[in-house]
Amino acid sequence: MRALTFEPGSEGTLDVREVPDPRRGQGELLVEGLAVGICGTDRELIGAGYGWPPPGEERMVIGHESLGRVLEAPDGSAFSPGELVAGVVRRPDPAPCGACARGEFDMCRNGGYTERGIKELDGFASERWTVEAGYAVKVDRALESVGALVEPASVVAKAWEQIERIGARSWFEPRTLLVTGAGPIGLLAALLGRQRGLEVHVLDRSGPGLKSSLVEGIGATYHSGSSLAEFAEAKPDLIIECTGAGPLVIDAMTTTAAAGIVCLCGLSPGGRSHRVDAGVINRDIVLENDVVFGTVNGNLRHYRDAAAALAKADLGWLERLITRRVPLTRALEAFEPAGHDNVKTVIDLTA
Ligand SMILES: [Zn+2]
């Protein structure tokens, strides 16, 4: 079968090659790969910035945003042939730490976890793959064209769960949300905010175009710009920061209403310094009982939450998030830079 593989640590090694068919182990599903989504992590992986091959191997199958159709399932499992599934990315560390021992491997304390397509486990960009039944999530049949969004949506579902758990420290009825960055994570965060009945604002550098239209399509308000100055008066209750841009991260910390929550989801490059008045930031956070927290990854329940959130969303809107579909035969094109109006690129594993 064909798979999209690369050599972690070496740039320019990504290609589609023939690899042996996977063999289904006990308790595992055999799955026909339908699609994988591509994100910034994949671009870092093929740029040799990141990634570890499976022990004893040089190459690894890439792809962690999966969608497939079950071909074979173990007797007595919750899955049947024909159903759509997404595979969970992370596996607990072998120790395991206290979090991993409780299924909360997204909060692993010792960093010894493994990840499909990223860290020591083959990913999902192949014509067939296997997955343990306990690490597969059912995806509604209606989501066949967009099911590769389950993984990015799981990151967002976790962010929302954490916001709500933090909010529960006191009376919590947020009304307004600001999302910074209208990439896939930001747009999905805005979608889940609208599903919770919030007034949602999305800030992005792009001018009017697909992103503004997508934001307006869920009844949220689009703001084109790169500063939070316009939110200094009517401060939002919640900010989900998805750009990782230093100045926005810093401004977010002082731009929430009292008891505000700032959820940081973006990754910043290091090496850029910004002058800040730490005293002002500290004063604002203390005197307002604010919380600033970071979040990454998701565990099984977040994938389930994500699949449920996507099933409730407008399918046409989700389809517009996928702006490029590249067949596996031309998979390298999926990694070429795309314009500002590109949201999510997906590789079609059946073509
Ligand atoms: Zn752990």
Short mmCIF file of C-alpha atoms in Angstrom, two decimals, residues 2 37 52-53 69 95-96 102 104 106 125 141 148 152 164 167 184 194 205 208 212 229 266 270 297 327 330 344:
data_model
loop_
_atom_site.label_atom_id
_atom_site.label_comp_id
_atom_site.label_asym_id
_atom_site.label_seq_id
_atom_site.Cartn_x
_atom_site.Cartn_y
_atom_site.Cartn_z
CA ARG A 2 1.01 3.63 -0.37
CA GLY A 37 -5.42 17.10 7.63
CA TRP A 52 11.12 11.04 16.42
CA PRO A 53 10.80 7.83 14.32
CA ARG A 69 -13.52 3.78 7.46
CA ALA A 95 5.60 4.61 33.36
CA PRO A 96 2.74 5.85 33.54
CA ARG A 102 -6.07 8.10 34.64
CA GLU A 104 -5.48 12.08 30.93
CA ASP A 106 -3.02 15.03 27.23
CA ALA A 125 -1.29 9.17 6.11
CA ARG A 141 -21.50 9.23 8.70
CA ALA A 148 -10.40 15.04 9.42
CA PRO A 152 -8.10 19.92 15.57
CA GLU A 164 -15.43 25.82 31.96
CA GLY A 167 -14.78 29.23 35.38
CA PRO A 184 -8.59 26.25 11.80
CA ARG A 194 -21.35 30.16 19.30
CA ARG A 205 -4.72 40.06 10.13
CA PRO A 208 -12.33 40.76 4.01
CA SER A 212 -14.42 37.03 7.47
CA ALA A 229 -6.78 48.26 21.16
CA GLY A 266 -0.93 29.31 19.87
CA GLY A 270 11.36 32.16 20.40
CA ASN A 297 -3.63 18.12 22.78
CA PRO A 327 -4.71 13.60 -3.68
CA ARG A 330 0.44 14.68 -5.25
CA LYS A 344 -7.21 23.77 6.22
#
